XYZ file of C-alpha atoms in Angstrom:
503
model
C 92.257 88.560 80.493
C 95.415 88.949 82.674
C 98.583 90.360 81.073
C 102.009 88.778 81.363
C 104.432 89.587 83.981
C 108.053 89.282 85.215
C 109.838 90.048 88.534
C 113.271 91.439 88.202
C 115.096 90.555 91.504
C 118.785 91.095 92.370
C 121.474 89.320 94.315
C 122.059 92.576 96.263
C 120.902 96.139 96.543
C 122.202 98.208 93.663
C 122.649 95.162 91.446
C 120.892 97.104 88.669
C 117.266 96.099 89.121
C 115.863 99.503 88.427
C 117.969 99.947 85.291
C 117.186 96.496 83.972
C 113.536 96.963 84.653
C 113.494 100.247 82.806
C 115.513 98.731 79.950
C 113.070 95.785 79.529
C 110.146 98.297 79.671
C 111.679 100.530 76.919
C 112.587 97.419 74.766
C 108.958 96.126 75.107
C 107.263 99.363 74.298
C 109.384 99.659 71.214
C 108.027 96.317 70.051
C 104.490 97.604 70.376
C 103.770 95.995 73.800
C 101.577 97.918 76.133
C 103.637 97.619 79.291
C 103.734 99.155 82.874
C 106.246 99.046 85.747
C 105.484 97.984 89.253
C 107.334 97.923 92.637
C 105.284 96.732 95.485
C 107.321 98.423 98.137
C 110.017 101.064 97.715
C 112.292 102.599 100.385
C 113.350 105.970 99.025
C 113.852 109.646 99.832
C 113.631 110.430 96.107
C 109.922 110.593 95.280
C 107.660 112.069 92.707
C 104.095 113.379 92.483
C 101.758 111.885 89.879
C 99.122 113.971 88.072
C 96.462 112.744 90.497
C 98.498 114.036 93.514
C 100.010 110.746 94.629
C 103.551 110.303 95.934
C 105.568 107.374 94.463
C 109.275 106.520 94.057
C 111.081 108.455 91.377
C 112.452 105.147 90.021
C 108.953 104.004 89.142
C 108.135 107.421 87.639
C 111.204 107.045 85.394
C 110.192 103.461 84.507
C 106.763 104.734 83.552
C 108.482 107.235 81.242
C 110.346 104.205 79.805
C 106.910 102.727 79.045
C 105.739 106.048 77.609
C 102.875 106.237 80.049
C 101.905 108.477 82.935
C 102.883 107.102 86.388
C 100.194 106.292 88.927
C 100.095 105.201 92.524
C 99.257 101.726 91.353
C 102.873 101.340 90.176
C 104.295 101.817 93.744
C 101.535 101.196 96.245
C 103.867 101.265 99.299
C 106.691 103.831 99.715
C 108.745 104.001 102.888
C 110.468 107.365 103.426
C 113.242 106.961 106.120
C 113.260 109.529 108.840
C 116.457 108.065 110.450
C 117.984 104.713 111.107
C 115.029 103.342 112.987
C 111.749 104.675 111.506
C 110.074 105.589 108.198
C 107.051 107.398 106.983
C 104.683 104.915 105.355
C 103.028 106.187 102.154
C 100.207 104.033 100.963
C 98.667 104.461 97.557
C 100.371 107.874 97.350
C 99.312 109.297 100.778
C 101.144 109.172 104.090
C 99.418 106.990 106.686
C 101.918 107.264 109.613
C 105.436 106.671 110.938
C 106.533 103.082 111.879
C 109.722 101.637 113.232
C 111.390 98.898 111.191
C 110.367 96.415 113.815
C 106.788 97.612 113.824
C 106.579 97.461 110.006
C 108.099 94.032 109.552
C 106.373 92.809 112.670
C 102.963 92.769 111.134
C 101.993 95.884 109.194
C 103.891 94.820 106.098
C 102.080 91.495 105.759
C 98.690 93.299 106.106
C 99.501 95.345 103.014
C 99.893 92.272 100.804
C 96.295 92.304 99.767
C 96.511 95.979 98.660
C 99.738 95.323 96.760
C 98.269 92.268 94.891
C 95.135 94.226 94.015
C 97.271 97.030 92.487
C 99.295 94.464 90.452
C 96.191 92.705 89.326
C 94.677 95.964 88.142
C 97.728 96.745 86.127
C 97.852 93.256 84.592
C 94.194 93.659 83.683
C 95.086 96.903 81.795
C 98.402 96.202 80.193
C 99.883 93.398 78.032
C 102.812 93.046 80.399
C 103.896 94.398 83.843
C 107.547 94.317 84.671
C 108.003 94.276 88.455
C 111.061 95.354 90.304
C 112.074 93.536 93.560
C 113.989 95.128 96.493
C 117.338 94.229 97.972
C 117.742 90.433 97.740
C 114.963 87.804 97.470
C 117.066 85.591 99.821
C 116.666 87.775 102.993
C 115.726 84.660 105.056
C 114.988 86.759 108.146
C 112.233 88.660 106.318
C 110.723 85.944 104.250
C 107.619 85.527 106.434
C 106.471 89.115 105.777
C 107.931 89.718 102.335
C 105.548 91.549 99.880
C 108.107 92.817 97.323
C 110.229 89.817 96.269
C 109.269 86.183 96.375
C 106.078 86.937 98.435
C 104.560 88.756 95.513
C 106.060 86.316 92.988
C 104.360 83.350 94.787
C 101.010 85.041 95.075
C 100.968 86.417 91.506
C 102.819 83.409 89.949
C 105.490 85.655 88.454
C 108.632 84.229 86.841
C 111.771 85.678 88.396
C 114.866 86.977 86.720
C 117.798 87.447 89.147
C 120.271 90.274 88.275
C 123.844 90.227 89.480
C 126.450 93.046 89.410
C 129.625 91.318 88.151
C 131.644 94.556 88.680
C 131.484 93.885 92.437
C 132.952 90.347 92.028
C 131.543 87.071 93.288
C 128.590 87.016 90.926
C 128.551 83.184 90.507
C 128.465 82.567 94.252
C 125.776 85.293 94.513
C 123.606 83.717 91.901
C 123.974 80.166 93.270
C 123.523 81.278 96.917
C 120.442 83.298 96.113
C 118.664 80.282 94.592
C 119.930 77.907 97.271
C 118.485 79.999 100.082
C 114.944 79.993 98.670
C 112.224 77.483 99.539
C 111.315 74.866 96.935
C 108.140 76.702 95.978
C 110.120 79.915 95.465
C 112.850 78.174 93.552
C 110.199 76.963 91.049
C 109.700 80.543 89.947
C 113.357 81.561 89.503
C 113.869 81.144 85.784
C 117.400 82.307 85.544
C 119.980 85.028 85.640
C 121.074 88.298 84.035
C 124.702 89.470 84.382
C 125.039 93.190 84.731
C 128.050 95.672 84.363
C 130.387 93.164 82.623
C 133.753 94.448 81.344
C 135.805 92.561 78.844
C 135.441 89.535 76.471
C 132.248 87.750 77.045
C 133.731 84.471 75.647
C 135.843 84.350 78.729
C 132.696 84.418 80.936
C 130.702 81.778 79.021
C 132.401 78.657 80.605
C 131.291 79.988 84.034
C 127.802 80.518 82.776
C 127.629 76.954 81.558
C 128.904 75.716 84.881
C 126.278 77.780 86.660
C 123.604 76.234 84.467
C 124.881 72.819 85.327
C 124.811 73.558 89.074
C 121.389 75.247 89.117
C 119.551 74.019 86.050
C 118.951 77.633 85.186
C 120.221 79.591 82.159
C 121.613 83.157 81.831
C 119.327 85.447 79.804
C 121.970 87.977 78.951
C 125.243 89.691 79.836
C 124.936 93.490 79.869
C 128.187 95.418 79.345
C 129.348 98.127 81.719
C 128.198 101.593 80.472
C 128.806 104.975 82.045
C 125.878 107.289 82.709
C 123.016 104.793 82.649
C 121.727 105.034 86.186
C 118.171 106.303 86.530
C 116.896 108.034 89.550
C 118.360 106.284 92.608
C 116.167 105.065 95.397
C 118.027 104.926 98.696
C 118.636 108.425 100.106
C 120.355 107.056 103.136
C 123.309 105.730 101.112
C 124.026 108.839 98.980
C 127.683 109.287 98.254
C 128.695 112.836 99.044
C 130.676 113.130 95.866
C 129.377 110.405 93.671
C 125.732 111.014 93.245
C 125.774 112.780 89.871
C 126.041 110.097 87.225
C 129.014 109.954 84.953
C 128.102 110.960 81.429
C 129.797 112.615 78.440
C 128.980 116.354 78.480
C 129.986 118.828 75.772
C 132.559 121.544 76.610
C 131.402 124.901 77.910
C 129.887 127.373 75.420
C 131.360 130.369 77.234
C 134.839 130.911 78.509
C 134.192 129.833 82.112
C 132.667 126.871 83.859
C 130.023 127.351 86.606
C 130.713 125.550 89.933
C 127.740 124.294 91.927
C 128.112 123.020 95.477
C 125.236 120.979 96.971
C 125.193 120.758 100.787
C 125.055 117.009 101.575
C 122.512 117.487 104.456
C 121.128 114.444 106.412
C 118.189 112.617 104.979
C 118.708 114.447 101.658
C 115.675 113.942 99.467
C 115.188 114.455 95.764
C 118.852 115.233 95.135
C 117.895 114.419 91.526
C 116.891 118.071 91.387
C 120.537 118.869 90.430
C 120.706 116.354 87.560
C 119.519 118.940 85.093
C 122.382 121.264 86.176
C 124.875 118.478 85.841
C 123.643 117.857 82.286
C 124.584 121.313 81.279
C 127.840 121.851 79.413
C 130.192 123.818 81.569
C 128.305 123.264 84.880
C 130.296 121.280 87.446
C 128.195 119.802 90.353
C 129.624 118.426 93.529
C 128.293 117.459 96.892
C 129.995 119.038 99.940
C 130.053 118.752 103.661
C 132.612 121.349 104.778
C 132.394 125.140 104.742
C 135.760 125.390 102.961
C 134.197 123.701 99.919
C 131.815 126.659 99.469
C 134.502 129.122 98.931
C 134.996 128.704 95.210
C 131.378 127.737 94.452
C 129.415 130.077 92.131
C 126.150 128.614 93.403
C 125.323 126.734 96.584
C 122.237 124.649 96.836
C 120.555 123.545 99.994
C 118.439 120.639 98.802
C 115.294 118.960 100.140
C 115.402 116.718 103.267
C 113.125 114.504 105.240
C 114.452 116.156 108.402
C 114.460 119.935 108.164
C 115.315 120.774 111.751
C 117.953 117.929 111.873
C 119.565 119.237 108.683
C 119.610 122.808 110.042
C 121.389 121.664 113.214
C 123.825 119.699 111.033
C 124.654 122.821 109.026
C 125.245 124.757 112.188
C 127.411 122.034 113.661
C 129.562 121.810 110.532
C 130.019 125.583 110.156
C 128.171 125.489 106.874
C 125.336 127.670 108.237
C 127.706 130.475 109.026
C 129.244 130.171 105.556
C 125.747 130.408 103.969
C 125.052 133.594 105.966
C 128.283 135.110 104.834
C 127.516 134.221 101.182
C 124.088 135.808 101.337
C 125.557 138.966 102.806
C 128.087 139.114 100.032
C 125.318 138.718 97.397
C 126.710 135.399 96.259
C 124.038 132.980 94.908
C 122.246 130.480 97.260
C 119.252 128.358 96.281
C 117.112 126.471 98.873
C 114.742 123.843 97.534
C 111.841 122.442 99.673
C 113.397 121.624 103.111
C 116.389 123.803 102.060
C 114.022 126.681 101.449
C 112.555 126.198 104.946
C 116.089 126.255 106.417
C 116.822 129.657 104.799
C 113.743 131.169 106.385
C 113.449 133.057 109.642
C 111.418 130.721 111.803
C 110.217 127.108 111.898
C 107.391 125.763 114.035
C 107.523 121.962 113.864
C 105.349 119.659 115.961
C 105.023 117.091 113.199
C 108.359 115.994 111.643
C 110.892 116.598 114.419
C 108.460 117.708 117.117
C 111.159 120.272 118.051
C 108.685 123.109 118.358
C 109.955 126.621 117.655
C 113.333 126.755 115.907
C 115.075 129.757 114.406
C 116.083 129.359 110.733
C 119.042 130.994 109.076
C 117.121 134.182 108.556
C 118.141 134.660 104.905
C 114.657 134.864 103.575
C 111.554 136.582 105.093
C 109.660 133.304 105.511
C 108.019 131.673 108.487
C 107.309 127.896 108.202
C 104.683 125.901 110.163
C 104.542 122.072 109.785
C 101.120 120.743 109.022
C 100.052 117.104 109.442
C 98.521 117.017 105.956
C 101.312 116.693 103.373
C 101.237 118.989 100.310
C 101.423 116.914 97.110
C 100.922 118.953 94.010
C 102.191 119.504 90.448
C 102.425 123.336 90.100
C 103.316 125.343 86.933
C 103.951 129.032 86.422
C 106.386 131.735 85.280
C 109.761 132.838 86.605
C 112.509 134.849 85.030
C 110.315 135.300 82.012
C 110.086 131.561 81.342
C 107.491 128.824 81.922
C 108.292 126.417 84.791
C 106.860 123.122 85.919
C 107.560 121.327 89.109
C 106.152 119.183 91.971
C 105.815 119.748 95.705
C 106.224 117.203 98.507
C 106.327 118.801 101.970
C 104.614 119.162 105.346
C 106.005 122.618 105.960
C 103.745 125.530 105.056
C 105.572 128.660 104.167
C 104.244 132.106 104.889
C 106.286 134.521 102.687
C 106.279 137.960 104.315
C 108.409 139.990 101.881
C 110.926 139.671 99.106
C 110.501 139.204 95.400
C 108.089 136.388 94.377
C 109.865 133.238 93.044
C 108.047 129.939 92.278
C 105.634 130.340 95.178
C 108.697 131.095 97.421
C 110.742 134.273 97.326
C 114.085 135.850 96.408
C 116.109 138.421 98.343
C 119.172 139.650 96.469
C 120.957 136.505 95.325
C 119.234 134.149 97.795
C 116.445 132.152 96.345
C 113.963 129.687 97.865
C 111.201 127.539 96.560
C 109.219 124.347 97.541
C 109.171 123.352 93.894
C 111.192 120.216 92.996
C 112.069 119.638 89.352
C 111.960 123.279 88.311
C 115.435 123.094 86.836
C 114.228 120.482 84.331
C 112.359 123.324 82.582
C 114.975 124.185 79.947
C 114.305 127.965 79.374
C 114.045 128.573 83.081
C 117.213 126.738 83.882
C 119.100 128.732 81.273
C 117.714 132.030 82.571
C 118.589 131.102 86.203
C 122.135 130.087 85.220
C 122.580 133.373 83.433
C 121.604 135.221 86.578
C 124.040 133.097 88.719
C 126.847 133.589 86.219
C 126.294 137.336 86.272
C 126.244 137.459 90.075
C 129.370 135.277 90.327
C 131.273 137.327 87.710
C 131.737 134.232 85.434
C 131.906 134.330 81.672
C 129.665 131.297 81.567
C 127.083 130.963 78.770
C 124.315 128.300 78.967
C 124.145 126.046 75.984
C 121.196 127.166 73.780
C 120.011 123.679 72.883
C 120.256 121.452 75.993
C 116.976 119.577 76.363
C 116.830 117.741 79.625
C 113.727 115.712 78.492
C 115.507 114.629 75.301
C 118.609 113.534 77.415
C 116.343 111.443 79.610
C 114.773 109.829 76.492
C 118.192 109.103 75.077
C 119.201 107.584 78.397
C 116.051 105.319 78.328
C 116.712 104.320 74.723
C 120.225 103.309 75.630
C 118.803 101.099 78.304
C 116.419 99.580 75.819
C 119.303 99.051 73.359
C 121.303 97.168 76.130
C 118.450 94.650 76.516
C 117.808 94.342 72.847
C 121.527 93.836 71.869
C 122.776 91.865 74.901
C 119.878 89.802 76.174
C 118.007 86.833 74.666
C 114.872 88.858 74.041
C 112.858 85.943 72.594
C 113.492 83.944 75.710
C 112.635 87.037 77.918
C 109.332 87.416 76.171
C 108.510 83.754 76.644
C 109.069 84.304 80.413
C 106.740 87.379 80.467
C 104.075 85.587 78.422
C 104.195 82.061 79.803
C 105.918 82.110 83.142
C 108.961 80.163 84.510
C 109.903 76.940 82.710
C 108.533 73.766 84.271
C 110.742 71.217 86.061
C 113.402 73.576 87.337
C 115.512 71.586 89.875
C 115.643 72.306 93.589
C 119.022 73.441 94.906
C 119.661 72.569 98.542
C 119.580 73.540 101.316
C 116.574 75.901 100.595
C 115.112 78.365 103.022
C 115.372 77.451 106.789
C 112.158 76.329 108.349
């Protein structure tokens, strides 16, 4: 028997599809429903490694957590990792299969993946009571309709009802809802059940006349109006659109335990990946995290982080062009803390040999760590665990660069020299005991009277965040009507709104 399903589409990118999908998943699992997330194709530099060693988007890993299940490659069969404006690495069922230009991918390769995508969805629907699918961008991208495998293409083939989410905080939500439906073909419009308003501020009664008019114009109801809430974003997808100073989500954090705060500067390098590594720091009372792109911004930082990147050599060149490389070298010489993670770790090394990612050949690193890096065609995808600073640590690795550590003090399969640290491990700072121990070391080196909070649990904060998303759905959406959609599909007899998709 096939389980129910729903596709959460959006009027735009960042309309709130990932958050709404996670919220519906958490609401359903609290009702005793066995539920799983799914996104056919994801474009993201923020990825995660499953227990079987498959690489998927972090948003789907977080949605799996909302479902209280382990993430698998089935939940995100196609992952595109941008390597620039024109090309992406294609990751299929958790493994990289090559680099393609946007034209090459949309020109034929994407459509050939539809069968694989549908097989994954069918397997999930055969295992779970419900599968909540997330679309990408807008379903009304008329130039991409022929090869679409993530929005209406999958909805048509799997007969999924579609809920369209609109971000009212941007303005123009009624026009966006109407225009989205009106640019779909008749067969696609049959599957669009209705709308969900996201990020509403104010008195809902003032919005209701507009929702009634929208229903009169489209024949489709609105399934809920979700209020604006700070700090609800789960792990973002699109690493090409990272705000240099707006990445860390707004949330209420307790005051510092000690007398000082700790200032963390994250170098906003090109093609930054897994910037979610710093979320655990931002959740600590008294830790201030900001993203920087000028050397002057490192002056008052107690810790500088060089994060992961999909373009190690390109990021290294950018650091040199900006004067940040010289500032990092000075910091290391002054014994001021620097942490390199994955690509950032490679940048801090002495030498890089890259015939795979940039094809730049031999490149000198910053020389802050006794490490030589050679890029391999095979990608390392693992979930390591171990000990550091007397504490247990878990993480995950996603990289082509193979590091040969020639000296220094061992540190999470990388090394440490003085107050310069480097590791390939993403997610290590989510281990609470290790994070506290590391921050104590940083505070001591920086001369700050900062004391880590003794009881901050990053996993518990994540769970609270997911429960808040579930609460939003439960309290502000018509959950009975949503369940009918999941169980029975789109209502029959929905009207066609002209003009429809161009031929």
